[in-house]
Amino acid sequence: MPDAPTELVHYAVSGVAGEAIASLTLDSPHNRNALSRQLVTELFEGLERAAADDEVAVVLIGAEGRVFCSGADLSEASSGGMEEGTRRIVDLQRLIVTLDKPVVTRLSGAVRAGGIGIVAASDIAIAAEDATFALTEVKLGLAAAIISLTVHHRMTPRAAALTTLGGEVFTGAQAAAYGLVTTAVPSEALDEEVDRVCASLVTGAAQGLRESKRILNRDLVARIDAHGAEMAELSTRLFASDEAREAMTAFLSRRR
Protein backbone atom coordinates (compact mmCIF):
# COMPACT_ATOMS: atom_id res chain seq x y z
CA MET A 1 0.00 0.00 0.00
CA PRO A 2 1.46 3.44 -0.93
CA ASP A 3 2.37 5.91 1.78
CA ALA A 4 -0.17 8.51 2.84
CA PRO A 5 0.31 11.97 1.32
CA THR A 6 1.43 14.76 3.64
CA GLU A 7 -1.85 16.67 3.28
CA LEU A 8 -5.13 14.76 3.06
CA VAL A 9 -7.58 17.69 2.88
CA HIS A 10 -6.83 20.59 0.54
CA TYR A 11 -8.21 24.02 1.46
CA ALA A 12 -8.85 26.72 -1.14
CA VAL A 13 -10.98 29.87 -1.33
CA SER A 14 -12.49 31.25 -4.52
CA GLY A 15 -14.69 34.27 -5.16
CA VAL A 16 -14.78 37.82 -3.87
CA ALA A 17 -14.85 39.09 -0.31
CA GLY A 18 -18.13 38.34 1.43
CA GLU A 19 -19.18 35.99 -1.36
CA ALA A 20 -16.31 33.53 -1.30
CA ILE A 21 -16.55 29.73 -1.28
CA ALA A 22 -14.14 27.65 0.81
CA SER A 23 -13.49 24.29 -0.84
CA LEU A 24 -12.34 21.33 1.25
CA THR A 25 -11.16 18.50 -0.98
CA LEU A 26 -10.50 15.03 0.43
CA ASP A 27 -7.38 13.57 -1.19
CA SER A 28 -6.26 10.37 0.50
CA PRO A 29 -6.00 7.84 -2.35
CA HIS A 30 -4.02 5.26 -0.38
CA ASN A 31 -7.14 4.38 1.65
CA ARG A 32 -9.92 5.70 -0.61
CA ASN A 33 -10.48 8.83 1.45
CA ALA A 34 -11.21 6.80 4.57
CA LEU A 35 -11.87 8.64 7.81
CA SER A 36 -8.41 8.22 9.29
CA ARG A 37 -7.34 10.22 12.32
CA GLN A 38 -5.31 12.53 10.07
CA LEU A 39 -8.08 13.13 7.55
CA VAL A 40 -10.68 13.84 10.24
CA THR A 41 -8.29 16.23 12.00
CA GLU A 42 -7.60 18.12 8.78
CA LEU A 43 -11.31 18.26 7.94
CA PHE A 44 -11.97 19.77 11.38
CA GLU A 45 -9.23 22.31 10.80
CA GLY A 46 -10.57 23.26 7.38
CA LEU A 47 -14.13 23.72 8.63
CA GLU A 48 -12.97 25.83 11.57
CA ARG A 49 -10.76 27.90 9.25
CA ALA A 50 -13.72 28.57 6.96
CA ALA A 51 -15.93 29.43 9.93
CA ALA A 52 -13.41 32.03 11.14
CA ASP A 53 -13.00 33.70 7.72
CA ASP A 54 -15.51 36.54 7.31
CA GLU A 55 -14.94 36.53 3.56
CA VAL A 56 -16.22 32.96 3.24
CA ALA A 57 -19.98 32.57 2.78
CA VAL A 58 -20.28 28.90 1.80
CA VAL A 59 -18.27 25.72 2.41
CA LEU A 60 -18.02 23.07 -0.30
CA ILE A 61 -16.78 19.56 0.53
CA GLY A 62 -15.66 17.35 -2.34
CA ALA A 63 -13.07 14.70 -3.11
CA GLU A 64 -10.39 13.73 -5.57
CA GLY A 65 -10.66 10.42 -7.37
CA ARG A 66 -13.52 7.97 -7.82
CA VAL A 67 -14.35 7.61 -4.11
CA PHE A 68 -15.78 10.44 -2.02
CA CYS A 69 -15.20 8.51 1.21
CA SER A 70 -14.91 4.80 1.98
CA GLY A 71 -15.96 5.16 5.63
CA ALA A 72 -13.90 4.34 8.70
CA ASP A 73 -10.22 3.56 8.23
CA LEU A 74 -10.45 -0.17 8.91
CA SER A 75 -6.68 -0.57 9.19
CA GLU A 76 -6.73 1.83 12.13
CA ALA A 77 -9.92 0.31 13.53
CA SER A 78 -8.57 -3.25 13.42
CA SER A 79 -5.23 -2.40 15.02
CA GLY A 80 -6.28 -0.01 17.78
CA GLY A 81 -9.22 1.18 19.84
CA MET A 82 -11.90 3.34 18.25
CA GLU A 83 -13.09 5.17 21.35
CA GLU A 84 -11.58 8.51 20.35
CA GLY A 85 -12.38 7.97 16.66
CA THR A 86 -16.10 7.38 17.17
CA ARG A 87 -16.43 10.47 19.36
CA ARG A 88 -14.60 12.55 16.77
CA ILE A 89 -17.02 11.49 14.02
CA VAL A 90 -19.94 12.54 16.23
CA ASP A 91 -18.20 15.87 16.81
CA LEU A 92 -17.46 16.25 13.09
CA GLN A 93 -21.11 15.81 12.20
CA ARG A 94 -22.10 18.32 14.88
CA LEU A 95 -19.56 20.84 13.60
CA ILE A 96 -20.96 20.63 10.07
CA VAL A 97 -24.54 20.92 11.34
CA THR A 98 -23.79 23.92 13.60
CA LEU A 99 -21.36 25.79 11.34
CA ASP A 100 -22.68 29.32 10.78
CA LYS A 101 -22.30 28.91 7.02
CA PRO A 102 -24.06 26.55 4.61
CA VAL A 103 -22.13 23.36 3.89
CA VAL A 104 -22.56 21.74 0.47
CA THR A 105 -21.23 18.33 -0.54
CA ARG A 106 -20.36 17.40 -4.12
CA LEU A 107 -20.71 13.66 -4.67
CA SER A 108 -19.41 11.57 -7.53
CA GLY A 109 -18.17 8.01 -7.36
CA ALA A 110 -18.56 5.92 -4.22
CA VAL A 111 -19.74 6.97 -0.77
CA ARG A 112 -19.65 4.31 1.91
CA ALA A 113 -20.50 3.88 5.61
CA GLY A 114 -19.11 6.73 7.73
CA GLY A 115 -18.72 8.95 4.67
CA ILE A 116 -22.51 9.04 4.41
CA GLY A 117 -22.55 10.79 7.79
CA ILE A 118 -20.73 13.76 6.23
CA VAL A 119 -23.31 13.82 3.45
CA ALA A 120 -26.23 13.70 5.87
CA ALA A 121 -24.74 16.37 8.14
CA SER A 122 -24.28 18.82 5.27
CA ASP A 123 -27.04 21.29 4.47
CA ILE A 124 -27.16 20.55 0.76
CA ALA A 125 -25.85 17.43 -0.98
CA ILE A 126 -25.61 17.24 -4.77
CA ALA A 127 -24.85 13.85 -6.30
CA ALA A 128 -24.23 12.45 -9.72
CA GLU A 129 -27.04 10.08 -10.63
CA ASP A 130 -24.54 7.25 -11.03
CA ALA A 131 -22.76 7.90 -7.73
CA THR A 132 -23.07 4.90 -5.41
CA PHE A 133 -23.87 4.72 -1.71
CA ALA A 134 -23.91 1.88 0.80
CA LEU A 135 -24.26 1.55 4.56
CA THR A 136 -21.93 -1.44 4.71
CA GLU A 137 -21.50 -1.63 8.49
CA VAL A 138 -23.96 -4.52 8.85
CA LYS A 139 -21.74 -6.70 6.65
CA LEU A 140 -18.87 -6.36 9.15
CA GLY A 141 -20.80 -7.01 12.34
CA LEU A 142 -21.07 -3.29 12.98
CA ALA A 143 -23.99 -0.85 12.94
CA ALA A 144 -24.41 2.59 11.39
CA ALA A 145 -24.57 3.94 14.93
CA ILE A 146 -22.77 7.29 15.05
CA ILE A 147 -23.93 8.31 11.58
CA SER A 148 -27.51 7.30 12.36
CA LEU A 149 -27.67 10.63 14.19
CA THR A 150 -27.73 12.47 10.87
CA VAL A 151 -28.57 9.77 8.32
CA HIS A 152 -31.83 8.71 9.95
CA HIS A 153 -32.79 12.38 10.34
CA ARG A 154 -32.56 12.83 6.56
CA MET A 155 -33.81 9.53 5.14
CA THR A 156 -37.35 8.26 5.19
CA PRO A 157 -37.81 5.48 7.80
CA ARG A 158 -38.49 2.82 5.15
CA ALA A 159 -35.42 3.81 3.13
CA ALA A 160 -33.29 3.85 6.29
CA ALA A 161 -34.41 0.33 7.18
CA LEU A 162 -33.80 -1.01 3.68
CA THR A 163 -30.32 0.47 3.31
CA THR A 164 -29.15 -0.04 6.90
CA LEU A 165 -30.28 -3.65 7.28
CA GLY A 166 -29.43 -4.73 3.75
CA GLY A 167 -26.18 -2.87 3.31
CA GLU A 168 -27.01 -2.77 -0.37
CA VAL A 169 -25.58 -0.37 -2.91
CA PHE A 170 -27.91 2.38 -4.11
CA THR A 171 -27.43 5.13 -6.67
CA GLY A 172 -27.40 8.89 -6.44
CA ALA A 173 -30.85 8.97 -8.01
CA GLN A 174 -32.13 6.60 -5.31
CA ALA A 175 -30.36 8.63 -2.61
CA ALA A 176 -32.36 11.67 -3.73
CA ALA A 177 -35.61 9.70 -3.61
CA TYR A 178 -34.70 8.41 -0.13
CA GLY A 179 -34.06 11.95 1.17
CA LEU A 180 -30.34 11.43 1.78
CA VAL A 181 -29.21 13.93 -0.87
CA THR A 182 -30.84 17.13 -2.08
CA THR A 183 -30.71 16.36 -5.77
CA ALA A 184 -29.08 14.03 -8.28
CA VAL A 185 -28.08 15.08 -11.78
CA PRO A 186 -26.30 13.41 -14.72
CA SER A 187 -22.58 13.19 -14.00
CA GLU A 188 -21.73 15.59 -16.83
CA ALA A 189 -23.98 18.24 -15.21
CA LEU A 190 -22.68 17.82 -11.65
CA ASP A 191 -20.19 20.70 -11.60
CA GLU A 192 -22.67 23.05 -13.26
CA GLU A 193 -25.33 22.24 -10.66
CA VAL A 194 -22.89 22.61 -7.76
CA ASP A 195 -21.76 25.99 -9.12
CA ARG A 196 -25.37 27.10 -9.57
CA VAL A 197 -26.37 26.21 -6.02
CA CYS A 198 -23.27 27.78 -4.47
CA ALA A 199 -23.77 30.95 -6.53
CA SER A 200 -27.30 31.19 -5.16
CA LEU A 201 -26.22 30.60 -1.56
CA VAL A 202 -23.54 33.30 -1.55
CA THR A 203 -26.20 35.93 -2.30
CA GLY A 204 -27.62 35.44 1.19
CA ALA A 205 -26.62 37.86 3.93
CA ALA A 206 -24.37 36.32 6.58
CA GLN A 207 -26.88 36.90 9.38
CA GLY A 208 -29.73 35.51 7.32
CA LEU A 209 -27.80 32.38 6.43
CA ARG A 210 -26.63 31.86 10.02
CA GLU A 211 -30.02 32.24 11.67
CA SER A 212 -31.89 30.31 8.98
CA LYS A 213 -29.48 27.40 9.34
CA ARG A 214 -29.93 27.41 13.12
CA ILE A 215 -33.69 27.14 12.71
CA LEU A 216 -33.42 24.39 10.11
CA ASN A 217 -31.00 22.29 12.17
CA ARG A 218 -32.38 22.88 15.67
CA ASP A 219 -33.96 19.42 15.93
CA LEU A 220 -30.90 17.72 14.43
CA VAL A 221 -28.55 19.39 16.92
CA ALA A 222 -30.82 18.28 19.76
CA ARG A 223 -30.75 14.71 18.39
CA ILE A 224 -26.93 14.69 18.25
CA ASP A 225 -26.62 16.11 21.75
CA ALA A 226 -29.15 13.67 23.20
CA HIS A 227 -27.81 10.48 21.61
CA GLY A 228 -24.25 11.19 20.46
CA ALA A 229 -22.46 9.76 23.49
CA GLU A 230 -24.63 6.62 23.48
CA MET A 231 -24.02 5.98 19.78
CA ALA A 232 -20.27 6.57 20.16
CA GLU A 233 -20.13 4.04 23.00
CA LEU A 234 -22.09 1.49 20.99
CA SER A 235 -19.90 1.94 17.92
CA THR A 236 -16.72 1.64 20.00
CA ARG A 237 -17.98 -1.59 21.56
CA LEU A 238 -18.92 -3.08 18.20
CA PHE A 239 -15.55 -2.21 16.62
CA ALA A 240 -13.83 -3.98 19.53
CA SER A 241 -15.93 -7.15 19.24
CA ASP A 242 -14.38 -10.39 18.03
CA GLU A 243 -16.98 -10.69 15.26
CA ALA A 244 -16.17 -7.27 13.83
CA ARG A 245 -12.40 -7.63 14.17
CA GLU A 246 -12.52 -10.94 12.31
CA ALA A 247 -14.68 -9.45 9.56
CA MET A 248 -12.48 -6.35 9.21
CA THR A 249 -9.31 -8.44 9.04
CA ALA A 250 -10.85 -10.62 6.33
CA PHE A 251 -11.99 -7.57 4.37
CA LEU A 252 -8.56 -5.96 4.52
CA SER A 253 -6.91 -9.22 3.41
CA ARG A 254 -9.16 -9.41 0.35
CA ARG A 255 -8.41 -5.80 -0.59
CA ARG A 256 -4.62 -6.22 -0.53
PDB file of N, CA and C in Angstrom, residues 68-131:
ATOM      1  N   PHE A  68     -15.631   9.290  -2.906  1.00  0.00           N
ATOM      2  CA  PHE A  68     -15.775  10.437  -2.022  1.00  0.00           C
ATOM      3  C   PHE A  68     -15.237  10.091  -0.644  1.00  0.00           C
ATOM      4  N   CYS A  69     -15.695   8.976  -0.084  1.00  0.00           N
ATOM      5  CA  CYS A  69     -15.205   8.514   1.208  1.00  0.00           C
ATOM      6  C   CYS A  69     -15.595   7.055   1.379  1.00  0.00           C
ATOM      7  N   SER A  70     -14.648   6.230   1.821  1.00  0.00           N
ATOM      8  CA  SER A  70     -14.913   4.797   1.979  1.00  0.00           C
ATOM      9  C   SER A  70     -15.340   4.429   3.392  1.00  0.00           C
ATOM     10  N   GLY A  71     -15.527   5.429   4.263  1.00  0.00           N
ATOM     11  CA  GLY A  71     -15.962   5.158   5.629  1.00  0.00           C
ATOM     12  C   GLY A  71     -14.794   5.130   6.593  1.00  0.00           C
ATOM     13  N   ALA A  72     -14.954   4.416   7.686  1.00  0.00           N
ATOM     14  CA  ALA A  72     -13.902   4.341   8.697  1.00  0.00           C
ATOM     15  C   ALA A  72     -12.635   3.731   8.103  1.00  0.00           C
ATOM     16  N   ASP A  73     -11.494   4.156   8.630  1.00  0.00           N
ATOM     17  CA  ASP A  73     -10.224   3.560   8.227  1.00  0.00           C
ATOM     18  C   ASP A  73     -10.102   2.228   8.951  1.00  0.00           C
ATOM     19  N   LEU A  74     -10.393   1.137   8.260  1.00  0.00           N
ATOM     20  CA  LEU A  74     -10.448  -0.173   8.905  1.00  0.00           C
ATOM     21  C   LEU A  74      -9.079  -0.650   9.357  1.00  0.00           C
ATOM     22  N   SER A  75      -8.023  -0.178   8.730  1.00  0.00           N
ATOM     23  CA  SER A  75      -6.682  -0.570   9.192  1.00  0.00           C
ATOM     24  C   SER A  75      -6.412   0.012  10.572  1.00  0.00           C
ATOM     25  N   GLU A  76      -6.859   1.240  10.811  1.00  0.00           N
ATOM     26  CA  GLU A  76      -6.727   1.827  12.135  1.00  0.00           C
ATOM     27  C   GLU A  76      -7.682   1.156  13.114  1.00  0.00           C
ATOM     28  N   ALA A  77      -8.908   0.896  12.651  1.00  0.00           N
ATOM     29  CA  ALA A  77      -9.919   0.307  13.534  1.00  0.00           C
ATOM     30  C   ALA A  77      -9.542  -1.096  13.984  1.00  0.00           C
ATOM     31  N   SER A  78      -8.897  -1.860  13.092  1.00  0.00           N
ATOM     32  CA  SER A  78      -8.570  -3.246  13.418  1.00  0.00           C
ATOM     33  C   SER A  78      -7.308  -3.376  14.266  1.00  0.00           C
ATOM     34  N   SER A  79      -6.502  -2.320  14.297  1.00  0.00           N
ATOM     35  CA  SER A  79      -5.229  -2.397  15.018  1.00  0.00           C
ATOM     36  C   SER A  79      -5.227  -1.616  16.324  1.00  0.00           C
ATOM     37  N   GLY A  80      -6.242  -0.810  16.552  1.00  0.00           N
ATOM     38  CA  GLY A  80      -6.282  -0.006  17.779  1.00  0.00           C
ATOM     39  C   GLY A  80      -7.710   0.274  18.184  1.00  0.00           C
ATOM     40  N   GLY A  81      -7.888   0.854  19.344  1.00  0.00           N
ATOM     41  CA  GLY A  81      -9.216   1.176  19.839  1.00  0.00           C
ATOM     42  C   GLY A  81      -9.838   2.316  19.038  1.00  0.00           C
ATOM     43  N   MET A  82     -11.176   2.331  19.019  1.00  0.00           N
ATOM     44  CA  MET A  82     -11.903   3.343  18.250  1.00  0.00           C
ATOM     45  C   MET A  82     -12.645   4.330  19.148  1.00  0.00           C
ATOM     46  N   GLU A  83     -12.340   4.312  20.436  1.00  0.00           N
ATOM     47  CA  GLU A  83     -13.094   5.173  21.354  1.00  0.00           C
ATOM     48  C   GLU A  83     -12.985   6.641  20.958  1.00  0.00           C
ATOM     49  N   GLU A  84     -11.756   7.115  20.748  1.00  0.00           N
ATOM     50  CA  GLU A  84     -11.581   8.512  20.350  1.00  0.00           C
ATOM     51  C   GLU A  84     -12.144   8.757  18.964  1.00  0.00           C
ATOM     52  N   GLY A  85     -11.938   7.803  18.034  1.00  0.00           N
ATOM     53  CA  GLY A  85     -12.385   7.970  16.660  1.00  0.00           C
ATOM     54  C   GLY A  85     -13.889   8.099  16.538  1.00  0.00           C
ATOM     55  N   THR A  86     -14.636   7.306  17.277  1.00  0.00           N
ATOM     56  CA  THR A  86     -16.097   7.381  17.174  1.00  0.00           C
ATOM     57  C   THR A  86     -16.610   8.715  17.721  1.00  0.00           C
ATOM     58  N   ARG A  87     -16.011   9.172  18.820  1.00  0.00           N
ATOM     59  CA  ARG A  87     -16.428  10.470  19.364  1.00  0.00           C
ATOM     60  C   ARG A  87     -16.108  11.597  18.391  1.00  0.00           C
ATOM     61  N   ARG A  88     -14.984  11.488  17.713  1.00  0.00           N
ATOM     62  CA  ARG A  88     -14.597  12.546  16.768  1.00  0.00           C
ATOM     63  C   ARG A  88     -15.552  12.617  15.584  1.00  0.00           C
ATOM     64  N   ILE A  89     -16.070  11.471  15.134  1.00  0.00           N
ATOM     65  CA  ILE A  89     -17.016  11.492  14.023  1.00  0.00           C
ATOM     66  C   ILE A  89     -18.340  12.111  14.461  1.00  0.00           C
ATOM     67  N   VAL A  90     -18.758  11.851  15.692  1.00  0.00           N
ATOM     68  CA  VAL A  90     -19.936  12.537  16.228  1.00  0.00           C
ATOM     69  C   VAL A  90     -19.695  14.042  16.241  1.00  0.00           C
ATOM     70  N   ASP A  91     -18.521  14.446  16.734  1.00  0.00           N
ATOM     71  CA  ASP A  91     -18.198  15.872  16.807  1.00  0.00           C
ATOM     72  C   ASP A  91     -18.093  16.498  15.421  1.00  0.00           C
ATOM     73  N   LEU A  92     -17.571  15.734  14.456  1.00  0.00           N
ATOM     74  CA  LEU A  92     -17.458  16.246  13.095  1.00  0.00           C
ATOM     75  C   LEU A  92     -18.835  16.527  12.508  1.00  0.00           C
ATOM     76  N   GLN A  93     -19.757  15.590  12.694  1.00  0.00           N
ATOM     77  CA  GLN A  93     -21.111  15.815  12.196  1.00  0.00           C
ATOM     78  C   GLN A  93     -21.738  17.034  12.857  1.00  0.00           C
ATOM     79  N   ARG A  94     -21.530  17.171  14.167  1.00  0.00           N
ATOM     80  CA  ARG A  94     -22.101  18.318  14.878  1.00  0.00           C
ATOM     81  C   ARG A  94     -21.502  19.629  14.388  1.00  0.00           C
ATOM     82  N   LEU A  95     -20.199  19.631  14.104  1.00  0.00           N
ATOM     83  CA  LEU A  95     -19.557  20.843  13.601  1.00  0.00           C
ATOM     84  C   LEU A  95     -20.156  21.262  12.269  1.00  0.00           C
ATOM     85  N   ILE A  96     -20.364  20.306  11.371  1.00  0.00           N
ATOM     86  CA  ILE A  96     -20.960  20.626  10.066  1.00  0.00           C
ATOM     87  C   ILE A  96     -22.372  21.177  10.246  1.00  0.00           C
ATOM     88  N   VAL A  97     -23.145  20.530  11.124  1.00  0.00           N
ATOM     89  CA  VAL A  97     -24.542  20.924  11.342  1.00  0.00           C
ATOM     90  C   VAL A  97     -24.639  22.311  11.974  1.00  0.00           C
ATOM     91  N   THR A  98     -23.708  22.657  12.865  1.00  0.00           N
ATOM     92  CA  THR A  98     -23.790  23.920  13.600  1.00  0.00           C
ATOM     93  C   THR A  98     -22.939  25.032  13.004  1.00  0.00           C
ATOM     94  N   LEU A  99     -22.164  24.743  11.961  1.00  0.00           N
ATOM     95  CA  LEU A  99     -21.358  25.786  11.336  1.00  0.00           C
ATOM     96  C   LEU A  99     -22.270  26.935  10.904  1.00  0.00           C
ATOM     97  N   ASP A 100     -21.827  28.169  11.089  1.00  0.00           N
ATOM     98  CA  ASP A 100     -22.675  29.323  10.783  1.00  0.00           C
ATOM     99  C   ASP A 100     -22.889  29.540   9.292  1.00  0.00           C
ATOM    100  N   LYS A 101     -22.220  28.747   8.465  1.00  0.00           N
ATOM    101  CA  LYS A 101     -22.296  28.914   7.017  1.00  0.00           C
ATOM    102  C   LYS A 101     -22.824  27.640   6.372  1.00  0.00           C
ATOM    103  N   PRO A 102     -23.558  27.749   5.277  1.00  0.00           N
ATOM    104  CA  PRO A 102     -24.056  26.545   4.606  1.00  0.00           C
ATOM    105  C   PRO A 102     -22.913  25.647   4.157  1.00  0.00           C
ATOM    106  N   VAL A 103     -23.102  24.350   4.332  1.00  0.00           N
ATOM    107  CA  VAL A 103     -22.131  23.357   3.894  1.00  0.00           C
ATOM    108  C   VAL A 103     -22.760  22.520   2.787  1.00  0.00           C
ATOM    109  N   VAL A 104     -22.089  22.473   1.645  1.00  0.00           N
ATOM    110  CA  VAL A 104     -22.557  21.740   0.471  1.00  0.00           C
ATOM    111  C   VAL A 104     -21.592  20.588   0.215  1.00  0.00           C
ATOM    112  N   THR A 105     -22.108  19.418  -0.127  1.00  0.00           N
ATOM    113  CA  THR A 105     -21.233  18.326  -0.543  1.00  0.00           C
ATOM    114  C   THR A 105     -21.461  18.011  -2.016  1.00  0.00           C
ATOM    115  N   ARG A 106     -20.341  17.785  -2.704  1.00  0.00           N
ATOM    116  CA  ARG A 106     -20.357  17.399  -4.120  1.00  0.00           C
ATOM    117  C   ARG A 106     -19.988  15.921  -4.186  1.00  0.00           C
ATOM    118  N   LEU A 107     -20.864  15.106  -4.765  1.00  0.00           N
ATOM    119  CA  LEU A 107     -20.711  13.655  -4.671  1.00  0.00           C
ATOM    120  C   LEU A 107     -20.680  12.998  -6.036  1.00  0.00           C
ATOM    121  N   SER A 108     -19.530  12.425  -6.356  1.00  0.00           N
ATOM    122  CA  SER A 108     -19.408  11.572  -7.529  1.00  0.00           C
ATOM    123  C   SER A 108     -18.679  10.320  -7.076  1.00  0.00           C
ATOM    124  N   GLY A 109     -18.843   9.237  -7.771  1.00  0.00           N
ATOM    125  CA  GLY A 109     -18.170   8.008  -7.361  1.00  0.00           C
ATOM    126  C   GLY A 109     -18.850   7.368  -6.177  1.00  0.00           C
ATOM    127  N   ALA A 110     -18.041   6.755  -5.304  1.00  0.00           N
ATOM    128  CA  ALA A 110     -18.563   5.920  -4.223  1.00  0.00           C
ATOM    129  C   ALA A 110     -18.560   6.651  -2.885  1.00  0.00           C
ATOM    130  N   VAL A 111     -19.627   6.453  -2.134  1.00  0.00           N
ATOM    131  CA  VAL A 111     -19.740   6.966  -0.766  1.00  0.00           C
ATOM    132  C   VAL A 111     -20.166   5.788   0.099  1.00  0.00           C
ATOM    133  N   ARG A 112     -19.390   5.494   1.115  1.00  0.00           N
ATOM    134  CA  ARG A 112     -19.650   4.306   1.913  1.00  0.00           C
ATOM    135  C   ARG A 112     -19.663   4.636   3.408  1.00  0.00           C
ATOM    136  N   ALA A 113     -20.510   3.935   4.142  1.00  0.00           N
ATOM    137  CA  ALA A 113     -20.503   3.881   5.607  1.00  0.00           C
ATOM    138  C   ALA A 113     -20.352   5.273   6.213  1.00  0.00           C
ATOM    139  N   GLY A 114     -19.285   5.477   7.015  1.00  0.00           N
ATOM    140  CA  GLY A 114     -19.113   6.735   7.730  1.00  0.00           C
ATOM    141  C   GLY A 114     -19.104   7.965   6.852  1.00  0.00           C
ATOM    142  N   GLY A 115     -18.694   7.818   5.590  1.00  0.00           N
ATOM    143  CA  GLY A 115     -18.722   8.950   4.674  1.00  0.00           C
ATOM    144  C   GLY A 115     -20.121   9.480   4.445  1.00  0.00           C
ATOM    145  N   ILE A 116     -21.121   8.618   4.597  1.00  0.00           N
ATOM    146  CA  ILE A 116     -22.505   9.037   4.414  1.00  0.00           C
ATOM    147  C   ILE A 116     -22.927   9.959   5.544  1.00  0.00           C
ATOM    148  N   GLY A 117     -22.260   9.862   6.703  1.00  0.00           N
ATOM    149  CA  GLY A 117     -22.546  10.787   7.790  1.00  0.00           C
ATOM    150  C   GLY A 117     -22.193  12.220   7.432  1.00  0.00           C
ATOM    151  N   ILE A 118     -21.102  12.414   6.690  1.00  0.00           N
ATOM    152  CA  ILE A 118     -20.731  13.755   6.231  1.00  0.00           C
ATOM    153  C   ILE A 118     -21.794  14.297   5.290  1.00  0.00           C
ATOM    154  N   VAL A 119     -22.266  13.431   4.397  1.00  0.00           N
ATOM    155  CA  VAL A 119     -23.306  13.819   3.446  1.00  0.00           C
ATOM    156  C   VAL A 119     -24.566  14.246   4.184  1.00  0.00           C
ATOM    157  N   ALA A 120     -24.988  13.428   5.157  1.00  0.00           N
ATOM    158  CA  ALA A 120     -26.230  13.704   5.875  1.00  0.00           C
ATOM    159  C   ALA A 120     -26.116  14.933   6.765  1.00  0.00           C
ATOM    160  N   ALA A 121     -24.927  15.204   7.284  1.00  0.00           N
ATOM    161  CA  ALA A 121     -24.740  16.374   8.139  1.00  0.00           C
ATOM    162  C   ALA A 121     -24.750  17.669   7.341  1.00  0.00           C
ATOM    163  N   SER A 122     -24.361  17.611   6.078  1.00  0.00           N
ATOM    164  CA  SER A 122     -24.284  18.820   5.266  1.00  0.00           C
ATOM    165  C   SER A 122     -25.678  19.366   4.984  1.00  0.00           C
ATOM    166  N   ASP A 123     -25.747  20.649   4.708  1.00  0.00           N
ATOM    167  CA  ASP A 123     -27.043  21.289   4.472  1.00  0.00           C
ATOM    168  C   ASP A 123     -27.606  20.936   3.110  1.00  0.00           C
ATOM    169  N   ILE A 124     -26.747  20.860   2.127  1.00  0.00           N
ATOM    170  CA  ILE A 124     -27.157  20.552   0.759  1.00  0.00           C
ATOM    171  C   ILE A 124     -26.176  19.537   0.195  1.00  0.00           C
ATOM    172  N   ALA A 125     -26.693  18.472  -0.382  1.00  0.00           N
ATOM    173  CA  ALA A 125     -25.854  17.426  -0.977  1.00  0.00           C
ATOM    174  C   ALA A 125     -26.285  17.226  -2.421  1.00  0.00           C
ATOM    175  N   ILE A 126     -25.329  17.358  -3.333  1.00  0.00           N
ATOM    176  CA  ILE A 126     -25.606  17.241  -4.766  1.00  0.00           C
ATOM    177  C   ILE A 126     -24.802  16.071  -5.305  1.00  0.00           C
ATOM    178  N   ALA A 127     -25.495  15.096  -5.861  1.00  0.00           N
ATOM    179  CA  ALA A 127     -24.852  13.854  -6.297  1.00  0.00           C
ATOM    180  C   ALA A 127     -25.018  13.647  -7.787  1.00  0.00           C
ATOM    181  N   ALA A 128     -24.046  12.971  -8.367  1.00  0.00           N
ATOM    182  CA  ALA A 128     -24.230  12.446  -9.717  1.00  0.00           C
ATOM    183  C   ALA A 128     -25.220  11.291  -9.640  1.00  0.00           C
ATOM    184  N   GLU A 129     -26.036  11.142 -10.649  1.00  0.00           N
ATOM    185  CA  GLU A 129     -27.041  10.077 -10.634  1.00  0.00           C
ATOM    186  C   GLU A 129     -26.409   8.703 -10.521  1.00  0.00           C
ATOM    187  N   ASP A 130     -25.192   8.550 -11.076  1.00  0.00           N
ATOM    188  CA  ASP A 130     -24.540   7.246 -11.033  1.00  0.00           C
ATOM    189  C   ASP A 130     -23.549   7.113  -9.873  1.00  0.00           C
ATOM    190  N   ALA A 131     -23.527   8.085  -8.961  1.00  0.00           N
ATOM    191  CA  ALA A 131     -22.755   7.899  -7.728  1.00  0.00           C
ATOM    192  C   ALA A 131     -23.360   6.722  -6.968  1.00  0.00           C
TER     193      ALA A 131
END
